[in-house]
Structures are given as structure tokens and as C-alpha cells.
mmCIF file of C-alpha atoms in Angstrom:
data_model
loop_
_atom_site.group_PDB
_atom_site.id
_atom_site.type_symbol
_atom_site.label_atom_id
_atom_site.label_comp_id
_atom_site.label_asym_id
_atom_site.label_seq_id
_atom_site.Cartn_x
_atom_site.Cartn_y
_atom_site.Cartn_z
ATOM 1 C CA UNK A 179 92.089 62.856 179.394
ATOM 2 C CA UNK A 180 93.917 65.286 176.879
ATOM 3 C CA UNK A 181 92.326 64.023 174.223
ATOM 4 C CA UNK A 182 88.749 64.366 175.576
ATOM 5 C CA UNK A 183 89.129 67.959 176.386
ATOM 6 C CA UNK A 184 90.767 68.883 173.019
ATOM 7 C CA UNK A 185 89.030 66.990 170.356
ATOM 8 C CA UNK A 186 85.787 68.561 171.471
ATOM 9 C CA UNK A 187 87.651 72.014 170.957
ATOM 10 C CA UNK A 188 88.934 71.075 167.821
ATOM 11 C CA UNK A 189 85.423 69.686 165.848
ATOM 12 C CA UNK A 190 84.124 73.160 167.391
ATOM 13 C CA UNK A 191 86.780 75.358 166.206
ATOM 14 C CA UNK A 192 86.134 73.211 162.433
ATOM 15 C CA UNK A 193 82.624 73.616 162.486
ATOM 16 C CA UNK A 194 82.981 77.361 163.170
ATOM 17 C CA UNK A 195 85.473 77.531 160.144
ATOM 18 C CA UNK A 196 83.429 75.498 157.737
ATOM 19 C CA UNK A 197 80.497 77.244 158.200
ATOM 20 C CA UNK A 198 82.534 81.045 157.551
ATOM 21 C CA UNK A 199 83.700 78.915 154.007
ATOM 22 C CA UNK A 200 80.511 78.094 153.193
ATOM 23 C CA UNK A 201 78.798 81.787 153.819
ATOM 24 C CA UNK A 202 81.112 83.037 151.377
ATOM 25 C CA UNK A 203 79.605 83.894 148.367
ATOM 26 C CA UNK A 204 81.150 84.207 145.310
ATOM 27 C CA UNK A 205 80.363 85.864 141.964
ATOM 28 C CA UNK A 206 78.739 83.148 139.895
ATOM 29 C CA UNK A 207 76.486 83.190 136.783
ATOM 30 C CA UNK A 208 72.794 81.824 136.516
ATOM 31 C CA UNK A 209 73.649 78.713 134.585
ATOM 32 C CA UNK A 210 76.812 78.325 137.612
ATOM 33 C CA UNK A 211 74.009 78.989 140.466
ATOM 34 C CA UNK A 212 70.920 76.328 138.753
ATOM 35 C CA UNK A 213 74.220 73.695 138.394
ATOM 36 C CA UNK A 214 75.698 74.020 141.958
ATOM 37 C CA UNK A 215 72.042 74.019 143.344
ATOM 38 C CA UNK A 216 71.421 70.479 140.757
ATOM 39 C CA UNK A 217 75.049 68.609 142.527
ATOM 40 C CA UNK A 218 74.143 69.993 146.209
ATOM 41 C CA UNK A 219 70.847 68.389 145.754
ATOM 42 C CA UNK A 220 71.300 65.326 144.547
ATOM 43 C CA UNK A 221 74.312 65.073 147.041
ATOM 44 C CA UNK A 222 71.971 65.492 149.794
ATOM 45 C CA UNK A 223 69.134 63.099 148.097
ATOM 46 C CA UNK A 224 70.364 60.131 146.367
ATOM 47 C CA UNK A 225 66.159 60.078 145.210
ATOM 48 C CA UNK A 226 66.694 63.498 143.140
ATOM 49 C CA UNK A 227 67.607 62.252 139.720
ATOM 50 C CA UNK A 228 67.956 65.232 136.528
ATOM 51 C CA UNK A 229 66.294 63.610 133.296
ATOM 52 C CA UNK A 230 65.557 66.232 129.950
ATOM 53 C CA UNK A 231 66.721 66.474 126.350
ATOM 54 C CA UNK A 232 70.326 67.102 126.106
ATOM 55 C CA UNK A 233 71.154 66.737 129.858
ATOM 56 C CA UNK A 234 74.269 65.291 129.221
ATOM 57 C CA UNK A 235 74.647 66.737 125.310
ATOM 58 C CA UNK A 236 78.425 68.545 125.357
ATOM 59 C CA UNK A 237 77.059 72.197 126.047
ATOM 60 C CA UNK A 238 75.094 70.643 128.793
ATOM 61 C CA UNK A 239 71.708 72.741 128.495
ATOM 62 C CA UNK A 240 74.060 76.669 129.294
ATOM 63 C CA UNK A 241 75.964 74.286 131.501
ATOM 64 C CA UNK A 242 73.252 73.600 134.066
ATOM 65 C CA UNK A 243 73.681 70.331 133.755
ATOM 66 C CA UNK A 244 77.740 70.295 133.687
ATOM 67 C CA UNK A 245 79.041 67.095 135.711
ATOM 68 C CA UNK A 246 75.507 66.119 136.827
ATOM 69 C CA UNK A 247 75.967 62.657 134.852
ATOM 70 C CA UNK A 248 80.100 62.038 135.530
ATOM 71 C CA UNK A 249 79.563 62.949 139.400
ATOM 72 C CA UNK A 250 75.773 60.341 139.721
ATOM 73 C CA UNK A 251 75.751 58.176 136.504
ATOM 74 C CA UNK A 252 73.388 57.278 134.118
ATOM 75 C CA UNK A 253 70.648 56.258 136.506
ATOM 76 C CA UNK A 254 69.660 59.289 138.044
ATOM 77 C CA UNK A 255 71.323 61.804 135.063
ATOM 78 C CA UNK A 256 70.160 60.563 131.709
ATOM 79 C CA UNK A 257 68.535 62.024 127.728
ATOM 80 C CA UNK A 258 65.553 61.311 126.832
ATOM 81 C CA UNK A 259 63.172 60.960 123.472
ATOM 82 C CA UNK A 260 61.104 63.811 122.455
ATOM 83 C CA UNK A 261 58.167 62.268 123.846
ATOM 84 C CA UNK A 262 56.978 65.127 126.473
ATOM 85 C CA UNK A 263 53.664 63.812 127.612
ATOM 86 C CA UNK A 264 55.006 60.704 128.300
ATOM 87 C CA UNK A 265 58.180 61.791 129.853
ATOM 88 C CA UNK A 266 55.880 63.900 132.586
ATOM 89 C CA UNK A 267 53.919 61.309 133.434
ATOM 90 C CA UNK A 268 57.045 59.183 133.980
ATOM 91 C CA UNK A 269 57.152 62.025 136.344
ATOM 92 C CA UNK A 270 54.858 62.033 138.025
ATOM 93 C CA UNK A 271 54.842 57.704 138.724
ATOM 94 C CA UNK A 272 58.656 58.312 139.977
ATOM 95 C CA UNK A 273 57.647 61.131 142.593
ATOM 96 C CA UNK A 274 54.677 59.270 143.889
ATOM 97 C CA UNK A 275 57.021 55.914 144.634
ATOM 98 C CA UNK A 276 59.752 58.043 146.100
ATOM 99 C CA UNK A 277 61.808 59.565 143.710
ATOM 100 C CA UNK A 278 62.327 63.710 143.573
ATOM 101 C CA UNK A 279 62.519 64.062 139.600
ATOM 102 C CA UNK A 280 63.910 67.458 138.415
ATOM 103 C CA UNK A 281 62.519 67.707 134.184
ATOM 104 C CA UNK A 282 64.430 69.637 132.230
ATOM 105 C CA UNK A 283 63.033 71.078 129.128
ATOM 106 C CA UNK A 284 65.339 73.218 126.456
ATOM 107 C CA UNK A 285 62.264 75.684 125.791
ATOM 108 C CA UNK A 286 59.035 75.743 127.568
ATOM 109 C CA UNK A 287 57.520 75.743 123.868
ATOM 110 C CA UNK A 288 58.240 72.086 123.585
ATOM 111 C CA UNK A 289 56.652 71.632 127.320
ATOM 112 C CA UNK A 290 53.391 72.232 125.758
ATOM 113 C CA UNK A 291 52.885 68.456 124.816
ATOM 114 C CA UNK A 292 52.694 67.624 127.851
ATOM 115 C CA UNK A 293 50.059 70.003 128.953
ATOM 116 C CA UNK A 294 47.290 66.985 129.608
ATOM 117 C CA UNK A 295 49.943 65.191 132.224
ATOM 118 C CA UNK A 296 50.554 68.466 133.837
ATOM 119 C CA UNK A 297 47.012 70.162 134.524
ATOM 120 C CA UNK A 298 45.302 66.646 135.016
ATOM 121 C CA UNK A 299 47.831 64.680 136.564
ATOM 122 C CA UNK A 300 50.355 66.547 138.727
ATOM 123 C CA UNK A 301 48.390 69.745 139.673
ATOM 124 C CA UNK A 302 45.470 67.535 140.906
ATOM 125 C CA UNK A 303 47.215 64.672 142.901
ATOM 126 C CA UNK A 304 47.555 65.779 146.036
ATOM 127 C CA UNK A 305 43.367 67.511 146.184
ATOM 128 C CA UNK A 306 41.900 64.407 144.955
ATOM 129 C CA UNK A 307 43.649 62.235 147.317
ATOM 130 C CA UNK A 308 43.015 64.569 149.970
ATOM 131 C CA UNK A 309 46.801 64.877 150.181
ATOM 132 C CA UNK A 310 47.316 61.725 151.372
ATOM 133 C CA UNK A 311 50.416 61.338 148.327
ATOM 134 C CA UNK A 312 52.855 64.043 147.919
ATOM 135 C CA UNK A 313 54.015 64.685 144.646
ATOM 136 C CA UNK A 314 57.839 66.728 145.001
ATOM 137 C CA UNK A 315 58.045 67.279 141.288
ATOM 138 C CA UNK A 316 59.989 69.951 139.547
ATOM 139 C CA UNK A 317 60.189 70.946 135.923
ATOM 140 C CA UNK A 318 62.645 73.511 134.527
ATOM 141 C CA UNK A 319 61.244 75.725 131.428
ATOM 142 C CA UNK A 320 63.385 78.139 129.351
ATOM 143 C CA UNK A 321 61.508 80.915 128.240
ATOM 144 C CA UNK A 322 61.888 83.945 126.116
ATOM 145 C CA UNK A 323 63.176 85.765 123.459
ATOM 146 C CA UNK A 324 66.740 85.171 122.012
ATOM 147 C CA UNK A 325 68.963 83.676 118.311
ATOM 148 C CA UNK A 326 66.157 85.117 115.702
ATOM 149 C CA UNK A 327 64.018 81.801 117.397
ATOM 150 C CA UNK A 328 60.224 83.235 116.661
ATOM 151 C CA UNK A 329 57.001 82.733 117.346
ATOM 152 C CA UNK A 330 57.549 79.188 118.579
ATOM 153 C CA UNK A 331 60.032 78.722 120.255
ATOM 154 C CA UNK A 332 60.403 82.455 122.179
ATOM 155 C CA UNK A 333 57.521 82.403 124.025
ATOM 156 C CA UNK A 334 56.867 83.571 127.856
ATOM 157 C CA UNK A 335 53.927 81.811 128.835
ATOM 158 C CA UNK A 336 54.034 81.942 132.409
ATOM 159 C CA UNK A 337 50.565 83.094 132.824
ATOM 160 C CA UNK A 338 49.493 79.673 131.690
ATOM 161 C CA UNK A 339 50.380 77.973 134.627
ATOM 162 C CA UNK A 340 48.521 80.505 136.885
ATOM 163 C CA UNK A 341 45.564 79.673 136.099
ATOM 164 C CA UNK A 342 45.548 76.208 137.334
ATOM 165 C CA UNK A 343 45.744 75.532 140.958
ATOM 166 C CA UNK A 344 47.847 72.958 142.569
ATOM 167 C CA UNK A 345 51.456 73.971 141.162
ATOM 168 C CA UNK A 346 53.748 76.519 142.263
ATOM 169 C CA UNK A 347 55.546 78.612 140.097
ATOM 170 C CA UNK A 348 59.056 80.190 140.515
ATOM 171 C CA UNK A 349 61.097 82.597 137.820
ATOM 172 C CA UNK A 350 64.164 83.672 139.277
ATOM 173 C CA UNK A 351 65.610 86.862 138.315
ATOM 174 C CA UNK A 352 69.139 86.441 139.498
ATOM 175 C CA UNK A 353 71.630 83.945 140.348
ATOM 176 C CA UNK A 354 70.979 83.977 143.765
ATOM 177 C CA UNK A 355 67.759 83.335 143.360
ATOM 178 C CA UNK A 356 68.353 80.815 140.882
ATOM 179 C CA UNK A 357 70.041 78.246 143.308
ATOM 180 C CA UNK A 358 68.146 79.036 146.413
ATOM 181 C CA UNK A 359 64.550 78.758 144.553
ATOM 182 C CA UNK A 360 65.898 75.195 142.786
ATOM 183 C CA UNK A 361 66.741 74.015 146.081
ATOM 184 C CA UNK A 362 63.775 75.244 147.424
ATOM 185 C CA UNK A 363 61.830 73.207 144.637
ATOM 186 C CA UNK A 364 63.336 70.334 144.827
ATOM 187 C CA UNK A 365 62.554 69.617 148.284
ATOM 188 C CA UNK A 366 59.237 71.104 148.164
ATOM 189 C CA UNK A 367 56.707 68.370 148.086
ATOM 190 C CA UNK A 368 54.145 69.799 145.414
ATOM 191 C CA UNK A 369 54.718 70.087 141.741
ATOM 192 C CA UNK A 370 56.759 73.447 141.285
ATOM 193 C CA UNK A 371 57.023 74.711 137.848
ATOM 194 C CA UNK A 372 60.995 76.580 137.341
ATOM 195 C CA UNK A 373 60.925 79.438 134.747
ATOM 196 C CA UNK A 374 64.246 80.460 133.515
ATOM 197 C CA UNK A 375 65.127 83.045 130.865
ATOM 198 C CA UNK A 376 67.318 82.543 128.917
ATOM 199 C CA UNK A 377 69.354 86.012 128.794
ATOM 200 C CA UNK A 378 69.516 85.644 132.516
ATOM 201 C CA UNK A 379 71.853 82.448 132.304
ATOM 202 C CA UNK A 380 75.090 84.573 131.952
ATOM 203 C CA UNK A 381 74.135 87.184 134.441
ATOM 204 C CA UNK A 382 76.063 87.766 138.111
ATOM 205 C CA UNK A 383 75.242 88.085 141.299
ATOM 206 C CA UNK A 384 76.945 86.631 144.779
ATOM 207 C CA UNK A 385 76.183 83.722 145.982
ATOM 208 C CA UNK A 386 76.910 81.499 148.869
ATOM 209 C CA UNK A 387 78.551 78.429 148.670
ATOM 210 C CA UNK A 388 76.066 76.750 151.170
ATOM 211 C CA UNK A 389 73.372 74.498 150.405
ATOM 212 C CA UNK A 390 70.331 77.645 151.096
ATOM 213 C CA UNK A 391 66.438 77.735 150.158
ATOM 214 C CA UNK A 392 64.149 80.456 149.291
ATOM 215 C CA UNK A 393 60.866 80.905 150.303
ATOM 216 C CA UNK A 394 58.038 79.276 147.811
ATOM 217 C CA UNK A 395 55.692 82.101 149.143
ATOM 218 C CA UNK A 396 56.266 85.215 148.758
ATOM 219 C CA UNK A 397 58.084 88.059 146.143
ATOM 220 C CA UNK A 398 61.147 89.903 146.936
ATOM 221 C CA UNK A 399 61.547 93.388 147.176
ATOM 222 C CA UNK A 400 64.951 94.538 145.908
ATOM 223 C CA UNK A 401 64.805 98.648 145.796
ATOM 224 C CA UNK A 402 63.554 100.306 148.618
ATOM 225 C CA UNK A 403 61.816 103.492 147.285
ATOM 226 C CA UNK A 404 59.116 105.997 148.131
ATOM 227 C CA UNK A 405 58.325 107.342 144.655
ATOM 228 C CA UNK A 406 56.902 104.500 142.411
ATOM 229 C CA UNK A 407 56.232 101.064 142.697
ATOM 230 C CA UNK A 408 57.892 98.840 139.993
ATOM 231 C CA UNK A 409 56.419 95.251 139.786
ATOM 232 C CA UNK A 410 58.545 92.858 137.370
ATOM 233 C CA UNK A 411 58.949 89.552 137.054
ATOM 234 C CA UNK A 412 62.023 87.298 135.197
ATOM 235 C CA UNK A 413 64.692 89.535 132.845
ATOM 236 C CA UNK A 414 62.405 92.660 133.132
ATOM 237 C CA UNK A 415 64.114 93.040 136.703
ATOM 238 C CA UNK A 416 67.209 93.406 135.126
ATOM 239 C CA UNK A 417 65.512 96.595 133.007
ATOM 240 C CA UNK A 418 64.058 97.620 135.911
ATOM 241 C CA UNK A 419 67.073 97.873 137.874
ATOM 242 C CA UNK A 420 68.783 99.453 135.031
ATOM 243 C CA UNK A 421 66.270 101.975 134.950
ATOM 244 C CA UNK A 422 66.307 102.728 138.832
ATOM 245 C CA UNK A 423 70.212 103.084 138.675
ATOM 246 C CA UNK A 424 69.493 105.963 136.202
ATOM 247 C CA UNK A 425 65.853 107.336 137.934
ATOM 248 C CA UNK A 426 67.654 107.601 140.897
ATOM 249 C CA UNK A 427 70.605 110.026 140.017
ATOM 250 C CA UNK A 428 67.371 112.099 139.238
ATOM 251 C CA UNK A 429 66.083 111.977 142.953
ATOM 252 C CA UNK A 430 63.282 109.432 141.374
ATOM 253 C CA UNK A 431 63.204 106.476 143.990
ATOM 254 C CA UNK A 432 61.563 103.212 142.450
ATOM 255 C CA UNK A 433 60.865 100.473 144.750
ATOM 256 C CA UNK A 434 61.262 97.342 142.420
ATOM 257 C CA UNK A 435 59.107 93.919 143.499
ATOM 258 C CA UNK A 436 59.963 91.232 141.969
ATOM 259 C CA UNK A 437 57.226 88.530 141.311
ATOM 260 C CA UNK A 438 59.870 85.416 141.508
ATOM 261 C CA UNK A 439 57.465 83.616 143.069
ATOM 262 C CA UNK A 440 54.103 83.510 140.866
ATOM 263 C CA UNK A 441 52.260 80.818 142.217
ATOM 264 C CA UNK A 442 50.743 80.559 145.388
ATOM 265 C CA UNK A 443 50.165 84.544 144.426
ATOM 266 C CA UNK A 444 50.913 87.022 146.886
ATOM 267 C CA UNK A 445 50.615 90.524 146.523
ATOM 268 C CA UNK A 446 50.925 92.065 150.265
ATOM 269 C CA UNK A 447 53.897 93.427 149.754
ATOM 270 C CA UNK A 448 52.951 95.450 146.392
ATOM 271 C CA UNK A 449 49.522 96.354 148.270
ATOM 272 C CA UNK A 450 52.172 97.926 151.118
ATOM 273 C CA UNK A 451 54.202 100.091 148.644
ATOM 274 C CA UNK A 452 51.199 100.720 146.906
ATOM 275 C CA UNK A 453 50.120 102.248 149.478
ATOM 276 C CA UNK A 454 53.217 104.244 150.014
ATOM 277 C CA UNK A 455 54.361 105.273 147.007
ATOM 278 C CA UNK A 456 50.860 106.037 145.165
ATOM 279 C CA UNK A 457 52.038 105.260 141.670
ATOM 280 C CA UNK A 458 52.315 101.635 140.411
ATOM 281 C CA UNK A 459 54.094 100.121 137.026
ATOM 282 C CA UNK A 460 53.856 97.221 136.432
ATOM 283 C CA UNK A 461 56.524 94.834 133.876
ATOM 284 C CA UNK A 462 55.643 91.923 131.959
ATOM 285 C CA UNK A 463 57.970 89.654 129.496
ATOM 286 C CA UNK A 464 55.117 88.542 127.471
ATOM 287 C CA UNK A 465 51.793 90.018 126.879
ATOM 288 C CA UNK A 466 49.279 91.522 129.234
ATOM 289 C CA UNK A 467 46.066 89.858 128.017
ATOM 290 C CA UNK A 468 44.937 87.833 131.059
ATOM 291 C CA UNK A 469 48.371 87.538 132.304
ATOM 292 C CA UNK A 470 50.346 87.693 135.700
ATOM 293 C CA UNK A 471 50.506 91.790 135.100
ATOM 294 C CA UNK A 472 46.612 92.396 134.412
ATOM 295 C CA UNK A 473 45.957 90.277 137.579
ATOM 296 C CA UNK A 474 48.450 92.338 139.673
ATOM 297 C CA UNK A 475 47.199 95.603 138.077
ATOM 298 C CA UNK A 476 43.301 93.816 138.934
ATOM 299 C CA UNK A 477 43.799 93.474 142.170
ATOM 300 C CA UNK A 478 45.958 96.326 142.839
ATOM 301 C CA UNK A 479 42.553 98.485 141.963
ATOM 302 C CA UNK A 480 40.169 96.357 144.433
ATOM 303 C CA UNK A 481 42.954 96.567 147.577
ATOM 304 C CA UNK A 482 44.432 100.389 146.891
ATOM 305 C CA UNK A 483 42.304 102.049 144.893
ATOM 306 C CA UNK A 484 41.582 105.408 147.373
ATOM 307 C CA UNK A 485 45.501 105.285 147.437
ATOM 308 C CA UNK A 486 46.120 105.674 143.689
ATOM 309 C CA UNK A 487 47.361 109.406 142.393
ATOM 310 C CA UNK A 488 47.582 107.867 139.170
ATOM 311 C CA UNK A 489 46.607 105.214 136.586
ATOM 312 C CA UNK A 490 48.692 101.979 136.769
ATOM 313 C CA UNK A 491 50.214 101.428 133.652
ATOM 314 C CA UNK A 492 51.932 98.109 132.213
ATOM 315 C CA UNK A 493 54.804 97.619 130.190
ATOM 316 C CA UNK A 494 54.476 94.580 128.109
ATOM 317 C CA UNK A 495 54.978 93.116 124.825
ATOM 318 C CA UNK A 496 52.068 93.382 121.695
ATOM 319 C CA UNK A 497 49.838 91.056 121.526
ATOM 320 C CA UNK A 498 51.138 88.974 118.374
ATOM 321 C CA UNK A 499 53.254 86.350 118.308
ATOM 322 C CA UNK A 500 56.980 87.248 118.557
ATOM 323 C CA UNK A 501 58.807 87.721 115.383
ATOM 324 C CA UNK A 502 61.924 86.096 113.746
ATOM 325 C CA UNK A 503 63.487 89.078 111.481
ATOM 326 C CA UNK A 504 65.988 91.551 112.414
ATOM 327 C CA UNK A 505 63.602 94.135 111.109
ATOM 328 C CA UNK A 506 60.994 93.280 113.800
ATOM 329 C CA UNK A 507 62.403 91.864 116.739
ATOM 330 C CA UNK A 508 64.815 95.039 117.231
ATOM 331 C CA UNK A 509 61.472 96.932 118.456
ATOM 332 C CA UNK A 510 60.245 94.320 119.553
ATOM 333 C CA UNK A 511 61.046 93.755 122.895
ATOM 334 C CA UNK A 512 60.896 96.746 126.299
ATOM 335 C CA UNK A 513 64.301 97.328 127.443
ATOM 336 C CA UNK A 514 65.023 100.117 130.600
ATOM 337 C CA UNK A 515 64.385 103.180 128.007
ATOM 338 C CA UNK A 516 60.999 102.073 127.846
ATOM 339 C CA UNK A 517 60.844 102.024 131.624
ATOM 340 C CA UNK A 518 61.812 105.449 132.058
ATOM 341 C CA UNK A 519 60.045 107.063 129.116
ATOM 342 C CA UNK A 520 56.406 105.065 130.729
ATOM 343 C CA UNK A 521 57.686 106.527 134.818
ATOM 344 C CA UNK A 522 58.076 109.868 133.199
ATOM 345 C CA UNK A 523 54.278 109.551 131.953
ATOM 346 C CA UNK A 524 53.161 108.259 135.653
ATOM 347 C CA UNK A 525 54.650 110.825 137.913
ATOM 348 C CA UNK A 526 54.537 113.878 134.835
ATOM 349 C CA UNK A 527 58.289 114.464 134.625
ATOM 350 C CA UNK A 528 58.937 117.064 132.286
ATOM 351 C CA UNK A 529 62.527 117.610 133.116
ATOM 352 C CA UNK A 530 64.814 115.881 130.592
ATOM 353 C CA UNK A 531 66.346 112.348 132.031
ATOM 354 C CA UNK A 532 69.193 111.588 130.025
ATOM 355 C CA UNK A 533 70.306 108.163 129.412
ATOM 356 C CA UNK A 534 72.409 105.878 126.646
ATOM 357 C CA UNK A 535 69.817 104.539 124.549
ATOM 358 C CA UNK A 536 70.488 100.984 124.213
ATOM 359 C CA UNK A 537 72.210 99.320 121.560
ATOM 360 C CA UNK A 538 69.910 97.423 119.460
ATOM 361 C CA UNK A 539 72.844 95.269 116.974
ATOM 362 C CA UNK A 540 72.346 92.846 119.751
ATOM 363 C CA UNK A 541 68.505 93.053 120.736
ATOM 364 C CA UNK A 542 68.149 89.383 119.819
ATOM 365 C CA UNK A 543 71.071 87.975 122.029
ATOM 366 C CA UNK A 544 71.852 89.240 125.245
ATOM 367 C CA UNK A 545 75.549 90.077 124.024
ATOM 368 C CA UNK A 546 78.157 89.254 121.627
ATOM 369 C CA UNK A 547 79.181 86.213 123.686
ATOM 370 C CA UNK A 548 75.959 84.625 122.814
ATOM 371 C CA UNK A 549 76.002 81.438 120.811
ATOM 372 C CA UNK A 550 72.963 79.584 121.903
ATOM 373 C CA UNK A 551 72.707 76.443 121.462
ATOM 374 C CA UNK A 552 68.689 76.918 122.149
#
């Protein structure tokens, strides 16, 4: 009799413990966050299997991969040939009998093969079937700039998958975001295209130890502000939030959006602060020519327009193809100076902001630490 009433006490008093341990959250890098997220997963699902070139190669793809193959073997962690096209629509077969494949692909560059499988295969599955077939398939792209790599291989063509319907599209800005949208993916049961950047893979934030998913539909707002509306998207929220940090010590309050979830597109919330704050910038990491940014700025000017004090202005890169040479690339790219110097323009500051300008011996690498391998 004892034992009845106590063990029910105890489990209780374990659960209640476990679950404080697991809302911990700890400070862990991107690559840390898109790896715990990968061995929680496939721990929960013995269908999600992790196949890619160099999944298992020693420097594990910025360690996302780390473990994946020692912890589940070589049947649901394993390298591949550089055969793209037909690796997706190995895909694609595998999620329709069951399986929850996760693709990862060392730059999104190399993705482009495989364009055909994607558009015509995946995105359509589910509409011409009348969704009678799920297909949970997710596919992890590195993007941008980064190790002198040039006009083919530092691409950010995320606008590219916007335009086709039937995927979902994800680019996490932060570590947090990074395991709670891969989760999310995983077990979502439509193809869901995974943007990462590159830079972003030794960056910080806290994150829980749990097993936790983000919403697939909708952006996040992470400044509140009442002065101007900052819409960003991947690394750019980094500048952004650099540029706030300093804005703000002005009595300039930016209220940053950031677009980590492209596709389905939702712009509600930037409509709302729109509407609020008047003044709209918007941040792209490629170019703006029929891109994410020139939609958001589009349909900014339908919604808000009788709101507007000012002309919405984007931030983005030229449109050429990104340089290799230290001579180019180091004004190349937008970094938070160029954030300030364009909200100045918006809301006609004419006070001096001062700021460090940013150190461009490392404009091509995020720091020092930096060694690649892709």
C-alpha cells in the first residue's frame, strides 16, 4: 500500500524535474542547434534518415552532421555521388513510401541540378493527387557569401523558390530558430526548403534543450519599435540588430521583422507596423530584382500606402554576380553601417550617429576563426 501511494509521487516529482532540465537553454551555436535538432529527430522517428555530400566527411558539413552516422548507422546517415537530380528524386520515392528524408546540400549552387525534380516533382505531388500522398521532405541549402567563393558558389537565391507554389521555405536567422524550424520541417508533411547561411553557423543564441517546433507560417518580430520598420531576412538580421543596438542609444526605435519563414508568405505583421511606424526598410542578402524584398516592398504599397510618410527603400546587393577578389568583395556586401546611413535617409536625420565602422580585413569570412571547408 506504501508503494502505491509513493511511486505515483515519485514519477510526478521526476516528470516535474525533467521537464525544468529540458527548458533550460543553453548558449549554443547554429551548426550546435541544426545538429541537436538532426539526433532529436531521428531519435523520435526511426523513418528520418540524413543523406548529402560529406555527411559523414571529418568536418561533418560545420558539424551539423557530427555523430548523426556513429549514433544511427549507415542506413539512415550516409554520402552520396554528385548526382543531384537523381539524389532528389530518390527523395522524393523515399517520402512517398514512408520515409522523412532530410537532403543536405554543401551550397545551394550545386542544388541547382536538381531544379527539374524539385519544381515538377516535389512541389506538385500533393495538388495533382489532390493530396491524397503527403510528401514530408526537407532539403538543407547553404547560401551566401564567404572564403573568396564567387559568382558560383556564393549565391542567395532564395527568391527562386518563391515563385513556385507547393514548398515552404524557412531561413533561420539564429540558433534558436535554427533547431526549432528543422524540427518543424522535418515533421511537416510538405516539401520544406531549409536556407542556411553560412556566417550564421558560428553565431549564439539560447536554446532549450527540449525537442521544440516553430511555426511554418508566419515571421517573427524581434524589436519592438515605433519609429521604423526593418524587414530582413537570413544574416541581414544580424546587421539589423547591430544597427538597432546603435539607432537606439539615439532614441531611434526600429522594429526588426524577420522573414524566417518565406514561403507560405505572410506579411500581416509588417502591414501592422507599417501601419504604426510609417517608415519601412526593407533588407535583402541577394539582389532585389523580382526578389522576396521587391514583393514585400509591392505589397507593402497596395495594403499601406495612405500610411506611408516616406518612400520604402531596400538595402540589397548589385545586380551582378558576386565577385571573388579582395578588391571587390570588401564593398561588396551591406553590413549595419549601411543600415544606418539608408534609416538616416528615411526618417531625415541630420544629427551625427556615430558608430565603429566595420572592419573590412575580414569582409569575406565572418571572423578570423573561419576556415571553411565550403
Amino acid at each position: 500500500m506504501l508503494k502505491d501511494l509513493l511511486f505515483p509521487k515519485i514519477r510526478i516529482f521526476l516528470n516535474i524535474y525533467i521537464n525544468k532540465i529540458n527548458m533550460k537553454t543553453r548558449n549554443l551555436n547554429f551548426s550546435q542547434s541544426i545538429n541537436e535538432a538532426m539526433i532529436l529527430s531521428m531519435k523520435k522517428d526511426k523513418n528520418v534518415i540524413c543523406y548529402g555530400l560529406g555527411v559523414d566527411d571529418p568536418k561533418r558539413i560545420f558539424g551539423t552532421t557530427k555523430k548523426l552516422k556513429e549514433l544511427f548507422g549507415s542506413k539512415r546517415v550516409f554520402d552520396v555521388p554528385a548526382s543531384e537530380n537523381a539524389l532528389t528524386g530518390i527523395g522524393i520515392g523515399s517520402s512517398l513510401n514512408g520515409l522523412r528524408p532530410v537532403m543536405v546540400h554543401q551550397r545551394l549552387d550545386f542544388f541547382l541540378y536538381a531544379m527539374d525534380q524539385l519544381i515538377n516533382g516535389a512541389a506538385k505531388w500533393s495538388y495533382v493527387f489532390g493530396g491524397a500522398k503527403s510528401l514530408p521532405l526537407t532539403i538543407r541549402l547553404i547560401i551566401g557569401k564567404g572564403w573568396g567563393q564567387g559568382p558560383t558558389h556564393s549565391q542567395s537565391l532564395q527568391s527562386l523558390f518563391l515563385h513556385i507554389p507547393g514548398l515552404k521555405i524557412v531561413m533561420p536567422s539564429n540558433a534558436y530558430q535554427a533547431k526549432g524550424l528543422l524540427n518543424a520541417a522535418i515533421f511537416d508533411n510538405n516539401p520544406v526548403i531549409y536556407l542556411e547561411h553560412r556566417w550564421l553557423h558560428n553565431t549564439f543564441a539560447h536554446v532549450p534543450k527540449k525537442f521544440y517546433k516553430l511555426s511554418l507560417d508566419q515571421p517573427q518580430i524581434l524589436k519592438k519599435g515605433s519609429d521604423i520598420t526593418i524587414v530582413s531576412m537570413g544574416y541581414m538580421t544580424n546587421e539589423a540588430i547591430k544597427s538597432n543596438n546603435i539607432l537606439k542609444s539615439y532614441g531611434i526605435k526600429c522594429e526588426i521583422i524577420d522573414m524566417c519563414v518565406m514561403s507560405p508568405l505572410s506579411l500581416t505583421k509588417v502591414f501592422s507596423s507599417v501601419k504604426k511606424t510609417k517608415h519601412l526598410l526593407v533588407l535583402d542578402t541577394s539582389t532585389s530584382i523580382c526578389s522576396l524584398s521587391s514583393e514585400i516592398l509591392s505589397q507593402t504599397f497596395r495594403n499601406c500606402f495612405n500610411y506611408l510618410k516616406s518612400k520604402p527603400e531596400i538595402l540589397s546587393l548589385p545586380h551582378v554576380p558576386q565577385p571573388t577578389s579582395f578588391g571587390l568583395t570588401k564593398n561588396f556586401y551591406n553590413d549595419y553601417t549601411d543600415i544606418i546611413k539608408l534609416v538616416k535617409k528615411i526618417l531625415k536625420i541630420k544629427k551625427n550617429i556615430k558608430f565603429e565602422k566595420s572592419k573590412k580585413i575580414f569582409h569575406d569570412v565572418p571572423d578570423s576563426k573561419f576556415k571553411g571547408p565550403f
